[in-house]
mmCIF file of C-alpha atoms in Angstrom:
data_model
loop_
_atom_site.group_PDB
_atom_site.id
_atom_site.type_symbol
_atom_site.label_atom_id
_atom_site.label_comp_id
_atom_site.label_asym_id
_atom_site.label_seq_id
_atom_site.Cartn_x
_atom_site.Cartn_y
_atom_site.Cartn_z
ATOM 1 C CA UNK B 17 0.014 -0.049 -0.033
ATOM 2 C CA UNK B 18 1.326 3.428 -0.910
ATOM 3 C CA UNK B 19 0.814 6.429 1.349
ATOM 4 C CA UNK B 20 1.270 10.028 0.349
ATOM 5 C CA UNK B 21 1.391 13.033 2.651
ATOM 6 C CA UNK B 22 1.611 16.543 1.242
ATOM 7 C CA UNK B 23 3.021 19.580 3.080
ATOM 8 C CA UNK B 24 4.138 23.103 2.218
ATOM 9 C CA UNK B 25 0.903 24.747 1.205
ATOM 10 C CA UNK B 26 -0.055 28.204 2.407
ATOM 11 C CA UNK B 27 -0.927 31.683 1.351
ATOM 12 C CA UNK B 28 1.320 33.897 -0.727
ATOM 13 C CA UNK B 29 0.911 37.053 -2.753
ATOM 14 C CA UNK B 30 0.876 37.090 -6.528
ATOM 15 C CA UNK B 31 4.413 36.743 -7.890
ATOM 16 C CA UNK B 32 5.635 34.786 -4.904
ATOM 17 C CA UNK B 33 6.922 31.203 -4.601
ATOM 18 C CA UNK B 34 6.112 28.077 -2.618
ATOM 19 C CA UNK B 35 7.543 24.571 -2.545
ATOM 20 C CA UNK B 36 5.262 21.609 -1.924
ATOM 21 C CA UNK B 37 6.555 18.383 -0.596
ATOM 22 C CA UNK B 38 5.022 14.916 -0.713
ATOM 23 C CA UNK B 39 6.366 12.103 1.531
ATOM 24 C CA UNK B 40 5.808 8.773 -0.062
ATOM 25 C CA UNK B 41 5.925 5.358 1.452
ATOM 26 C CA UNK B 42 5.179 1.844 0.226
ATOM 27 C CA UNK B 43 6.406 -0.266 -2.632
ATOM 28 C CA UNK B 44 8.580 1.774 -4.999
ATOM 29 C CA UNK B 45 7.338 -0.168 -8.073
ATOM 30 C CA UNK B 46 3.818 0.912 -7.218
ATOM 31 C CA UNK B 47 4.876 4.548 -7.596
ATOM 32 C CA UNK B 48 6.931 4.497 -10.802
ATOM 33 C CA UNK B 49 5.031 7.556 -11.865
ATOM 34 C CA UNK B 50 4.291 10.398 -9.499
ATOM 35 C CA UNK B 51 2.505 13.730 -10.071
ATOM 36 C CA UNK B 52 0.825 16.840 -8.722
ATOM 37 C CA UNK B 53 -2.797 17.609 -9.487
ATOM 38 C CA UNK B 54 -4.916 20.513 -8.340
ATOM 39 C CA UNK B 55 -8.598 21.149 -7.907
ATOM 40 C CA UNK B 56 -10.801 24.130 -7.081
ATOM 41 C CA UNK B 57 -14.120 23.097 -5.489
ATOM 42 C CA UNK B 58 -16.814 22.788 -8.171
ATOM 43 C CA UNK B 59 -14.265 22.578 -11.023
ATOM 44 C CA UNK B 60 -12.539 19.673 -12.692
ATOM 45 C CA UNK B 61 -9.252 18.335 -11.511
ATOM 46 C CA UNK B 62 -6.278 19.688 -13.379
ATOM 47 C CA UNK B 63 -2.977 18.036 -14.014
ATOM 48 C CA UNK B 64 -0.045 20.100 -12.915
ATOM 49 C CA UNK B 65 3.079 18.023 -13.398
ATOM 50 C CA UNK B 66 4.251 14.371 -13.496
ATOM 51 C CA UNK B 67 7.659 12.661 -13.273
ATOM 52 C CA UNK B 68 8.522 9.070 -14.069
ATOM 53 C CA UNK B 69 11.094 6.806 -12.441
ATOM 54 C CA UNK B 70 13.780 7.996 -14.940
ATOM 55 C CA UNK B 71 13.054 11.621 -14.194
ATOM 56 C CA UNK B 72 11.243 12.510 -17.361
ATOM 57 C CA UNK B 73 8.669 15.241 -16.585
ATOM 58 C CA UNK B 74 5.481 16.474 -18.095
ATOM 59 C CA UNK B 75 3.629 19.754 -17.253
ATOM 60 C CA UNK B 76 0.285 21.288 -17.713
ATOM 61 C CA UNK B 77 0.250 24.170 -20.210
ATOM 62 C CA UNK B 78 -0.774 26.682 -17.490
ATOM 63 C CA UNK B 79 2.246 26.081 -15.281
ATOM 64 C CA UNK B 80 5.035 25.461 -17.868
ATOM 65 C CA UNK B 81 7.989 27.645 -17.211
ATOM 66 C CA UNK B 82 6.822 28.494 -13.678
ATOM 67 C CA UNK B 83 6.605 25.166 -11.789
ATOM 68 C CA UNK B 84 9.190 22.456 -11.492
ATOM 69 C CA UNK B 85 8.565 18.897 -10.305
ATOM 70 C CA UNK B 86 11.421 16.909 -8.819
ATOM 71 C CA UNK B 87 12.113 14.030 -6.486
ATOM 72 C CA UNK B 88 14.961 13.102 -4.085
ATOM 73 C CA UNK B 89 17.400 10.270 -4.853
ATOM 74 C CA UNK B 90 15.498 7.814 -2.651
ATOM 75 C CA UNK B 91 12.273 8.461 -4.624
ATOM 76 C CA UNK B 92 10.589 8.952 -1.196
ATOM 77 C CA UNK B 93 9.986 12.672 -1.435
ATOM 78 C CA UNK B 94 8.320 14.498 -4.341
ATOM 79 C CA UNK B 95 8.595 18.212 -4.697
ATOM 80 C CA UNK B 96 6.829 20.943 -6.580
ATOM 81 C CA UNK B 97 8.623 24.243 -6.843
ATOM 82 C CA UNK B 98 6.087 26.949 -7.772
ATOM 83 C CA UNK B 99 7.355 30.372 -8.795
ATOM 84 C CA UNK B 100 5.575 33.410 -10.263
ATOM 85 C CA UNK B 101 2.473 32.394 -8.578
ATOM 86 C CA UNK B 102 -0.875 33.843 -9.858
ATOM 87 C CA UNK B 103 -4.299 34.017 -8.239
ATOM 88 C CA UNK B 104 -5.450 31.329 -10.738
ATOM 89 C CA UNK B 105 -3.080 28.886 -9.126
ATOM 90 C CA UNK B 106 -5.162 28.919 -5.946
ATOM 91 C CA UNK B 107 -6.416 25.357 -5.400
ATOM 92 C CA UNK B 108 -5.996 22.278 -3.325
ATOM 93 C CA UNK B 109 -2.880 20.470 -4.504
ATOM 94 C CA UNK B 110 -2.767 16.657 -4.454
ATOM 95 C CA UNK B 111 0.159 14.397 -4.663
ATOM 96 C CA UNK B 112 -0.555 11.153 -6.651
ATOM 97 C CA UNK B 113 1.244 7.948 -7.564
ATOM 98 C CA UNK B 114 0.788 4.960 -9.864
ATOM 99 C CA UNK B 115 2.533 2.117 -11.461
ATOM 100 C CA UNK B 116 2.597 3.360 -15.074
ATOM 101 C CA UNK B 117 4.791 3.021 -18.086
ATOM 102 C CA UNK B 118 6.589 6.226 -19.122
ATOM 103 C CA UNK B 119 4.230 6.860 -22.020
ATOM 104 C CA UNK B 120 1.299 7.061 -19.672
ATOM 105 C CA UNK B 121 3.073 9.058 -16.999
ATOM 106 C CA UNK B 122 1.454 12.370 -17.977
ATOM 107 C CA UNK B 123 -0.864 15.077 -16.660
ATOM 108 C CA UNK B 124 -3.350 13.841 -19.317
ATOM 109 C CA UNK B 125 -3.950 10.483 -17.497
ATOM 110 C CA UNK B 126 -5.035 11.524 -13.990
ATOM 111 C CA UNK B 127 -7.626 8.744 -13.921
ATOM 112 C CA UNK B 128 -4.827 6.132 -14.013
ATOM 113 C CA UNK B 129 -3.289 7.332 -10.747
ATOM 114 C CA UNK B 130 -4.199 4.854 -8.010
ATOM 115 C CA UNK B 131 -2.919 6.516 -4.862
ATOM 116 C CA UNK B 132 -3.711 10.021 -3.676
ATOM 117 C CA UNK B 133 -2.739 12.205 -0.693
ATOM 118 C CA UNK B 134 -5.313 14.289 1.163
ATOM 119 C CA UNK B 135 -4.199 17.531 -0.378
ATOM 120 C CA UNK B 136 -2.695 20.810 0.731
ATOM 121 C CA UNK B 137 -4.261 24.236 0.164
ATOM 122 C CA UNK B 138 -2.392 26.899 -1.842
ATOM 123 C CA UNK B 139 -3.938 30.399 -1.883
ATOM 124 C CA UNK B 140 -2.474 33.167 -4.006
ATOM 125 C CA UNK B 141 -3.817 36.692 -3.442
ATOM 126 C CA UNK B 142 -3.584 39.554 -5.836
#
């Protein structure tokens, strides 16, 4: 069983930065693909970024050039560095994991992610 616990959310002004962390435990092979997704209540979930076991990344169009996904060498901690934050980035951010081949490790395949954290709130004020 994979467990995911997010941290690092908070409130920041427009243009500011935050770094989210996700502590992962459980079988490494069950989390060969990890990602960040976000959701505003009443709206559809949006893919933010994914990273596969080899370190290949994929980003949603709205965050490209501003957000960076990474993981530590042990693959037990996932990060999301968020720069140049905008009010539209306000959402609950979820860490997710799945056992997926690289070609499916993408923000386009959120429905394939099996494991989810409880989320952390990010609020960006103008």
